[in-house]
Amino acid sequence: MAYVTAHMGVIFIEGDHPRAVKRYVADTRVGGLEAQMRNLNDLKQQMAQIAINNGCNCVVNFTYGQKSKIIAFDDVAFVGGGYYAQLSPEDYHSIISQL
């Protein structure tokens, strides 16, 4: 069973969902000034906002981690991947009710 969380009303699934309709690739990077102060919630907040703006209610195959640029000094970023997707209202509410 995939690990499931929600942030800002968007469901993050660290795996696939058989009925999720994948819409967009979700390659996201949260870096820049004070990047070391960023955390997973900052990444999820940015990804959730992108999902909402594009009419999606979940991110499937969600992966996350940290990357650093070798060329730039002190540039560490949280990166996220997966797919922005849409679940039916029934599937969405079923998952949300279990969190």
GROMACS .gro file of N, CA, C and O in nm:
model
  396
    1MET      N    1   0.084  -0.118   0.000
    1MET     CA    2   0.000   0.000   0.000
    1MET      C    3   0.089   0.125   0.000
    1MET      O    4   0.185   0.133   0.074
    2ALA      N    5   0.056   0.219  -0.082
    2ALA     CA    6   0.133   0.342  -0.094
    2ALA      C    7   0.106   0.434   0.025
    2ALA      O    8  -0.003   0.435   0.081
    3TYR      N    9   0.208   0.512   0.061
    3TYR     CA   10   0.193   0.610   0.168
    3TYR      C   11   0.116   0.730   0.114
    3TYR      O   12   0.147   0.780   0.006
    4VAL      N   13   0.015   0.774   0.188
    4VAL     CA   14  -0.075   0.879   0.141
    4VAL      C   15  -0.083   0.990   0.244
    4VAL      O   16  -0.099   0.964   0.364
    5THR      N   17  -0.069   1.115   0.198
    5THR     CA   18  -0.086   1.233   0.283
    5THR      C   19  -0.169   1.334   0.204
    5THR      O   20  -0.194   1.316   0.085
    6ALA      N   21  -0.208   1.440   0.273
    6ALA     CA   22  -0.280   1.549   0.206
    6ALA      C   23  -0.222   1.681   0.254
    6ALA      O   24  -0.179   1.694   0.369
    7HIS      N   25  -0.220   1.777   0.164
    7HIS     CA   26  -0.172   1.912   0.196
    7HIS      C   27  -0.255   2.010   0.114
    7HIS      O   28  -0.266   1.994  -0.008
    8MET      N   29  -0.314   2.108   0.179
    8MET     CA   30  -0.397   2.208   0.113
    8MET      C   31  -0.510   2.144   0.031
    8MET      O   32  -0.549   2.193  -0.074
    9GLY      N   33  -0.559   2.030   0.077
    9GLY     CA   34  -0.668   1.963   0.007
    9GLY      C   35  -0.624   1.877  -0.110
    9GLY      O   36  -0.708   1.818  -0.178
   10VAL      N   37  -0.495   1.870  -0.136
   10VAL     CA   38  -0.442   1.787  -0.245
   10VAL      C   39  -0.383   1.661  -0.184
   10VAL      O   40  -0.308   1.667  -0.086
   11ILE      N   41  -0.416   1.547  -0.243
   11ILE     CA   42  -0.368   1.418  -0.193
   11ILE      C   43  -0.235   1.386  -0.260
   11ILE      O   44  -0.220   1.400  -0.381
   12PHE      N   45  -0.137   1.344  -0.179
   12PHE     CA   46  -0.006   1.302  -0.228
   12PHE      C   47   0.005   1.152  -0.205
   12PHE      O   48  -0.001   1.106  -0.091
   13ILE      N   49   0.022   1.076  -0.313
   13ILE     CA   50   0.030   0.931  -0.305
   13ILE      C   51   0.169   0.888  -0.351
   13ILE      O   52   0.208   0.914  -0.465
   14GLU      N   53   0.244   0.824  -0.262
   14GLU     CA   54   0.378   0.775  -0.297
   14GLU      C   55   0.365   0.640  -0.366
   14GLU      O   56   0.416   0.539  -0.319
   15GLY      N   57   0.298   0.640  -0.474
   15GLY     CA   58   0.270   0.522  -0.554
   15GLY      C   59   0.162   0.559  -0.654
   15GLY      O   60   0.125   0.675  -0.668
   16ASP      N   61   0.109   0.459  -0.720
   16ASP     CA   62   0.007   0.485  -0.822
   16ASP      C   63  -0.132   0.464  -0.763
   16ASP      O   64  -0.148   0.401  -0.659
   17HIS      N   65  -0.230   0.518  -0.829
   17HIS     CA   66  -0.369   0.492  -0.797
   17HIS      C   67  -0.433   0.447  -0.928
   17HIS      O   68  -0.422   0.517  -1.029
   18PRO      N   69  -0.500   0.332  -0.929
   18PRO     CA   70  -0.548   0.276  -1.055
   18PRO      C   71  -0.650   0.362  -1.129
   18PRO      O   72  -0.663   0.352  -1.250
   19ARG      N   73  -0.721   0.448  -1.057
   19ARG     CA   74  -0.824   0.529  -1.123
   19ARG      C   75  -0.787   0.677  -1.135
   19ARG      O   76  -0.869   0.758  -1.177
   20ALA      N   77  -0.665   0.712  -1.099
   20ALA     CA   78  -0.621   0.851  -1.114
   20ALA      C   79  -0.591   0.879  -1.262
   20ALA      O   80  -0.525   0.800  -1.328
   21VAL      N   81  -0.643   0.990  -1.310
   21VAL     CA   82  -0.618   1.032  -1.448
   21VAL      C   83  -0.500   1.129  -1.445
   21VAL      O   84  -0.512   1.241  -1.396
   22LYS      N   85  -0.387   1.084  -1.497
   22LYS     CA   86  -0.265   1.165  -1.495
   22LYS      C   87  -0.277   1.276  -1.600
   22LYS      O   88  -0.310   1.250  -1.715
   23ARG      N   89  -0.249   1.399  -1.557
   23ARG     CA   90  -0.262   1.515  -1.645
   23ARG      C   91  -0.127   1.576  -1.684
   23ARG      O   92  -0.105   1.607  -1.799
   24TYR      N   93  -0.039   1.599  -1.586
   24TYR     CA   94   0.086   1.669  -1.610
   24TYR      C   95   0.199   1.607  -1.530
   24TYR      O   96   0.177   1.558  -1.419
   25VAL      N   97   0.319   1.614  -1.583
   25VAL     CA   98   0.438   1.571  -1.509
   25VAL      C   99   0.462   1.673  -1.398
   25VAL      O  100   0.450   1.794  -1.419
   26ALA      N  101   0.496   1.625  -1.281
   26ALA     CA  102   0.510   1.712  -1.162
   26ALA      C  103   0.654   1.722  -1.117
   26ALA      O  104   0.688   1.683  -1.006
   27ASP      N  105   0.741   1.774  -1.203
   27ASP     CA  106   0.879   1.798  -1.162
   27ASP      C  107   0.888   1.937  -1.101
   27ASP      O  108   0.869   2.036  -1.171
   28THR      N  109   0.916   1.943  -0.972
   28THR     CA  110   0.913   2.070  -0.900
   28THR      C  111   1.038   2.084  -0.816
   28THR      O  112   1.087   1.987  -0.758
   29ARG      N  113   1.087   2.206  -0.808
   29ARG     CA  114   1.208   2.235  -0.731
   29ARG      C  115   1.180   2.357  -0.643
   29ARG      O  116   1.135   2.459  -0.692
   30VAL      N  117   1.210   2.345  -0.515
   30VAL     CA  118   1.198   2.457  -0.422
   30VAL      C  119   1.337   2.489  -0.373
   30VAL      O  120   1.397   2.413  -0.297
   31GLY      N  121   1.392   2.598  -0.421
   31GLY     CA  122   1.528   2.636  -0.385
   31GLY      C  123   1.537   2.786  -0.371
   31GLY      O  124   1.443   2.850  -0.329
   32GLY      N  125   1.649   2.838  -0.410
   32GLY     CA  126   1.668   2.982  -0.405
   32GLY      C  127   1.727   3.028  -0.273
   32GLY      O  128   1.789   2.951  -0.200
   33LEU      N  129   1.707   3.157  -0.244
   33LEU     CA  130   1.760   3.213  -0.120
   33LEU      C  131   1.705   3.140   0.001
   33LEU      O  132   1.588   3.105   0.006
   34GLU      N  133   1.790   3.118   0.097
   34GLU     CA  134   1.754   3.048   0.221
   34GLU      C  135   1.698   2.909   0.194
   34GLU      O  136   1.610   2.860   0.264
   35ALA      N  137   1.749   2.844   0.091
   35ALA     CA  138   1.700   2.711   0.054
   35ALA      C  139   1.719   2.610   0.166
   35ALA      O  140   1.640   2.517   0.181
   36GLN      N  141   1.824   2.629   0.247
   36GLN     CA  142   1.850   2.534   0.356
   36GLN      C  143   1.739   2.538   0.460
   36GLN      O  144   1.724   2.446   0.539
   37MET      N  145   1.663   2.647   0.463
   37MET     CA  146   1.555   2.659   0.560
   37MET      C  147   1.424   2.598   0.510
   37MET      O  148   1.327   2.591   0.581
   38ARG      N  149   1.422   2.552   0.386
   38ARG     CA  150   1.301   2.492   0.328
   38ARG      C  151   1.282   2.352   0.383
   38ARG      O  152   1.375   2.289   0.431
   39ASN      N  153   1.160   2.301   0.371
   39ASN     CA  154   1.133   2.166   0.416
   39ASN      C  155   1.029   2.101   0.325
   39ASN      O  156   0.984   2.160   0.227
   40LEU      N  157   0.990   1.981   0.358
   40LEU     CA  158   0.896   1.905   0.276
   40LEU      C  159   0.762   1.976   0.263
   40LEU      O  160   0.698   1.972   0.158
   41ASN      N  161   0.717   2.043   0.368
   41ASN     CA  162   0.590   2.116   0.359
   41ASN      C  163   0.596   2.229   0.257
   41ASN      O  164   0.497   2.257   0.190
   42ASP      N  165   0.712   2.295   0.245
   42ASP     CA  166   0.727   2.399   0.143
   42ASP      C  167   0.711   2.340   0.003
   42ASP      O  168   0.647   2.398  -0.084
   43LEU      N  169   0.772   2.223  -0.018
   43LEU     CA  170   0.760   2.155  -0.146
   43LEU      C  171   0.615   2.117  -0.173
   43LEU      O  172   0.562   2.142  -0.281
   44LYS      N  173   0.550   2.056  -0.074
   44LYS     CA  174   0.410   2.015  -0.092
   44LYS      C  175   0.320   2.135  -0.115
   44LYS      O  176   0.225   2.127  -0.194
   45GLN      N  177   0.348   2.246  -0.049
   45GLN     CA  178   0.266   2.365  -0.068
   45GLN      C  179   0.276   2.414  -0.212
   45GLN      O  180   0.175   2.446  -0.275
   46GLN      N  181   0.396   2.418  -0.265
   46GLN     CA  182   0.413   2.463  -0.403
   46GLN      C  183   0.348   2.366  -0.500
   46GLN      O  184   0.280   2.407  -0.595
   47MET      N  185   0.366   2.236  -0.478
   47MET     CA  186   0.307   2.137  -0.567
   47MET      C  187   0.155   2.137  -0.557
   47MET      O  188   0.086   2.122  -0.658
   48ALA      N  189   0.103   2.154  -0.436
   48ALA     CA  190  -0.042   2.159  -0.419
   48ALA      C  191  -0.101   2.278  -0.493
   48ALA      O  192  -0.206   2.267  -0.558
   49GLN      N  193  -0.035   2.392  -0.486
   49GLN     CA  194  -0.085   2.510  -0.556
   49GLN      C  195  -0.085   2.490  -0.707
   49GLN      O  196  -0.180   2.527  -0.776
   50ILE      N  197   0.019   2.428  -0.758
   50ILE     CA  198   0.025   2.398  -0.902
   50ILE      C  199  -0.087   2.301  -0.939
   50ILE      O  200  -0.154   2.319  -1.042
   51ALA      N  201  -0.109   2.199  -0.858
   51ALA     CA  202  -0.216   2.103  -0.885
   51ALA      C  203  -0.352   2.173  -0.889
   51ALA      O  204  -0.430   2.154  -0.983
   52ILE      N  205  -0.379   2.255  -0.789
   52ILE     CA  206  -0.506   2.327  -0.782
   52ILE      C  207  -0.523   2.418  -0.904
   52ILE      O  208  -0.631   2.422  -0.965
   53ASN      N  209  -0.417   2.491  -0.939
   53ASN     CA  210  -0.424   2.582  -1.053
   53ASN      C  211  -0.451   2.510  -1.185
   53ASN      O  212  -0.500   2.571  -1.280
   54ASN      N  213  -0.417   2.382  -1.191
   54ASN     CA  214  -0.437   2.303  -1.313
   54ASN      C  215  -0.554   2.207  -1.304
   54ASN      O  216  -0.565   2.115  -1.385
   55GLY      N  217  -0.641   2.225  -1.205
   55GLY     CA  218  -0.761   2.143  -1.194
   55GLY      C  219  -0.737   2.002  -1.147
   55GLY      O  220  -0.819   1.913  -1.172
   56CYS      N  221  -0.627   1.979  -1.077
   56CYS     CA  222  -0.597   1.845  -1.027
   56CYS      C  223  -0.617   1.841  -0.876
   56CYS      O  224  -0.608   1.942  -0.808
   57ASN      N  225  -0.646   1.722  -0.824
   57ASN     CA  226  -0.668   1.708  -0.680
   57ASN      C  227  -0.573   1.608  -0.614
   57ASN      O  228  -0.588   1.575  -0.498
   58CYS      N  229  -0.476   1.558  -0.691
   58CYS     CA  230  -0.379   1.466  -0.631
   58CYS      C  231  -0.248   1.466  -0.709
   58CYS      O  232  -0.242   1.513  -0.823
   59VAL      N  233  -0.146   1.414  -0.643
   59VAL     CA  234  -0.016   1.389  -0.706
   59VAL      C  235   0.011   1.241  -0.684
   59VAL      O  236   0.016   1.194  -0.570
   60VAL      N  237   0.024   1.167  -0.793
   60VAL     CA  238   0.053   1.023  -0.783
   60VAL      C  239   0.198   0.998  -0.819
   60VAL      O  240   0.262   1.079  -0.885
   61ASN      N  241   0.248   0.883  -0.773
   61ASN     CA  242   0.390   0.849  -0.789
   61ASN      C  243   0.478   0.958  -0.733
   61ASN      O  244   0.584   0.989  -0.787
   62PHE      N  245   0.434   1.017  -0.622
   62PHE     CA  246   0.503   1.128  -0.558
   62PHE      C  247   0.636   1.082  -0.502
   62PHE      O  248   0.644   0.985  -0.427
   63THR      N  249   0.742   1.152  -0.542
   63THR     CA  250   0.875   1.128  -0.489
   63THR      C  251   0.931   1.262  -0.445
   63THR      O  252   0.889   1.367  -0.496
   64TYR      N  253   1.023   1.259  -0.351
   64TYR     CA  254   1.083   1.383  -0.304
   64TYR      C  255   1.222   1.356  -0.249
   64TYR      O  256   1.257   1.243  -0.219
   65GLY      N  257   1.299   1.462  -0.242
   65GLY     CA  258   1.434   1.450  -0.190
   65GLY      C  259   1.502   1.585  -0.195
   65GLY      O  260   1.440   1.687  -0.221
   66GLN      N  261   1.633   1.585  -0.171
   66GLN     CA  262   1.712   1.706  -0.177
   66GLN      C  263   1.820   1.689  -0.282
   66GLN      O  264   1.876   1.581  -0.297
   67LYS      N  265   1.847   1.798  -0.353
   67LYS     CA  266   1.956   1.800  -0.450
   67LYS      C  267   2.036   1.926  -0.429
   67LYS      O  268   1.984   2.028  -0.388
   68SER      N  269   2.163   1.917  -0.459
   68SER     CA  270   2.247   2.037  -0.451
   68SER      C  271   2.315   2.056  -0.586
   68SER      O  272   2.343   1.960  -0.657
   69LYS      N  273   2.339   2.182  -0.618
   69LYS     CA  274   2.412   2.214  -0.740
   69LYS      C  275   2.560   2.215  -0.707
   69LYS      O  276   2.602   2.274  -0.608
   70ILE      N  277   2.638   2.154  -0.790
   70ILE     CA  278   2.781   2.150  -0.767
   70ILE      C  279   2.844   2.285  -0.800
   70ILE      O  280   2.935   2.330  -0.734
   71ILE      N  281   2.792   2.353  -0.899
   71ILE     CA  282   2.849   2.480  -0.943
   71ILE      C  283   2.819   2.592  -0.845
   71ILE      O  284   2.904   2.674  -0.814
   72ALA      N  285   2.696   2.598  -0.794
   72ALA     CA  286   2.656   2.707  -0.706
   72ALA      C  287   2.686   2.671  -0.561
   72ALA      O  288   2.670   2.557  -0.519
   73PHE      N  289   2.728   2.769  -0.485
   73PHE     CA  290   2.754   2.748  -0.343
   73PHE      C  291   2.623   2.757  -0.266
   73PHE      O  292   2.540   2.843  -0.291
   74ASP      N  293   2.607   2.673  -0.167
   74ASP     CA  294   2.492   2.677  -0.078
   74ASP      C  295   2.358   2.669  -0.150
   74ASP      O  296   2.261   2.728  -0.105
   75ASP      N  297   2.351   2.602  -0.262
   75ASP     CA  298   2.223   2.589  -0.330
   75ASP      C  299   2.173   2.447  -0.313
   75ASP      O  300   2.207   2.358  -0.390
   76VAL      N  301   2.096   2.427  -0.211
   76VAL     CA  302   2.032   2.299  -0.185
   76VAL      C  303   1.884   2.320  -0.206
   76VAL      O  304   1.828   2.423  -0.165
   77ALA      N  305   1.820   2.227  -0.273
   77ALA     CA  306   1.678   2.244  -0.301
   77ALA      C  307   1.603   2.115  -0.271
   77ALA      O  308   1.658   2.006  -0.283
   78PHE      N  309   1.479   2.130  -0.232
   78PHE     CA  310   1.389   2.016  -0.224
   78PHE      C  311   1.333   1.996  -0.363
   78PHE      O  312   1.295   2.093  -0.430
   79VAL      N  313   1.329   1.873  -0.408
   79VAL     CA  314   1.275   1.842  -0.539
   79VAL      C  315   1.164   1.739  -0.523
   79VAL      O  316   1.168   1.652  -0.435
   80GLY      N  317   1.063   1.753  -0.606
   80GLY     CA  318   0.951   1.660  -0.603
   80GLY      C  319   0.920   1.615  -0.744
   80GLY      O  320   0.944   1.688  -0.841
   81GLY      N  321   0.866   1.497  -0.755
   81GLY     CA  322   0.830   1.444  -0.886
   81GLY      C  323   0.703   1.363  -0.878
   81GLY      O  324   0.647   1.342  -0.771
   82GLY      N  325   0.660   1.318  -0.992
   82GLY     CA  326   0.538   1.240  -1.002
   82GLY      C  327   0.449   1.295  -1.112
   82GLY      O  328   0.497   1.351  -1.210
   83TYR      N  329   0.319   1.281  -1.092
   83TYR     CA  330   0.221   1.331  -1.188
   83TYR      C  331   0.109   1.403  -1.115
   83TYR      O  332   0.055   1.351  -1.017
   84TYR      N  333   0.073   1.522  -1.167
   84TYR     CA  334  -0.048   1.587  -1.121
   84TYR      C  335  -0.163   1.511  -1.185
   84TYR      O  336  -0.161   1.486  -1.305
   85ALA      N  337  -0.259   1.473  -1.104
   85ALA     CA  338  -0.366   1.387  -1.154
   85ALA      C  339  -0.500   1.428  -1.094
   85ALA      O  340  -0.506   1.512  -1.004
   86GLN      N  341  -0.602   1.363  -1.144
   86GLN     CA  342  -0.736   1.391  -1.095
   86GLN      C  343  -0.804   1.260  -1.055
   86GLN      O  344  -0.803   1.163  -1.131
   87LEU      N  345  -0.858   1.261  -0.934
   87LEU     CA  346  -0.937   1.150  -0.884
   87LEU      C  347  -1.084   1.187  -0.894
   87LEU      O  348  -1.120   1.305  -0.884
   88SER      N  349  -1.169   1.087  -0.909
   88SER     CA  350  -1.313   1.114  -0.907
   88SER      C  351  -1.351   1.165  -0.768
   88SER      O  352  -1.280   1.138  -0.670
   89PRO      N  353  -1.462   1.237  -0.757
   89PRO     CA  354  -1.504   1.284  -0.624
   89PRO      C  355  -1.521   1.170  -0.524
   89PRO      O  356  -1.486   1.186  -0.406
   90GLU      N  357  -1.568   1.056  -0.570
   90GLU     CA  358  -1.587   0.942  -0.479
   90GLU      C  359  -1.454   0.890  -0.426
   90GLU      O  360  -1.439   0.866  -0.306
   91ASP      N  361  -1.356   0.872  -0.517
   91ASP     CA  362  -1.224   0.824  -0.474
   91ASP      C  363  -1.156   0.927  -0.384
   91ASP      O  364  -1.095   0.892  -0.283
   92TYR      N  365  -1.167   1.054  -0.421
   92TYR     CA  366  -1.105   1.161  -0.342
   92TYR      C  367  -1.160   1.161  -0.200
   92TYR      O  368  -1.084   1.159  -0.104
   93HIS      N  369  -1.293   1.161  -0.186
   93HIS     CA  370  -1.352   1.167  -0.052
   93HIS      C  371  -1.327   1.039   0.028
   93HIS      O  372  -1.312   1.044   0.149
   94SER      N  373  -1.318   0.926  -0.041
   94SER     CA  374  -1.286   0.801   0.028
   94SER      C  375  -1.147   0.807   0.089
   94SER      O  376  -1.127   0.766   0.204
   95ILE      N  377  -1.050   0.860   0.015
   95ILE     CA  378  -0.913   0.870   0.065
   95ILE      C  379  -0.904   0.974   0.177
   95ILE      O  380  -0.846   0.947   0.282
   96ILE      N  381  -0.963   1.091   0.157
   96ILE     CA  382  -0.958   1.197   0.257
   96ILE      C  383  -1.021   1.152   0.389
   96ILE      O  384  -0.971   1.183   0.497
   97SER      N  385  -1.128   1.076   0.381
   97SER     CA  386  -1.197   1.032   0.504
   97SER      C  387  -1.111   0.935   0.585
   97SER      O  388  -1.135   0.917   0.705
   98GLN      N  389  -1.013   0.872   0.523
   98GLN     CA  390  -0.926   0.778   0.594
   98GLN      C  391  -0.800   0.841   0.651
   98GLN      O  392  -0.725   0.777   0.722
   99LEU      N  393  -0.777   0.969   0.619
   99LEU     CA  394  -0.656   1.035   0.669
   99LEU      C  395  -0.679   1.096   0.806
   99LEU      O  396  -0.782   1.129   0.847
   0.00000   0.00000   0.00000
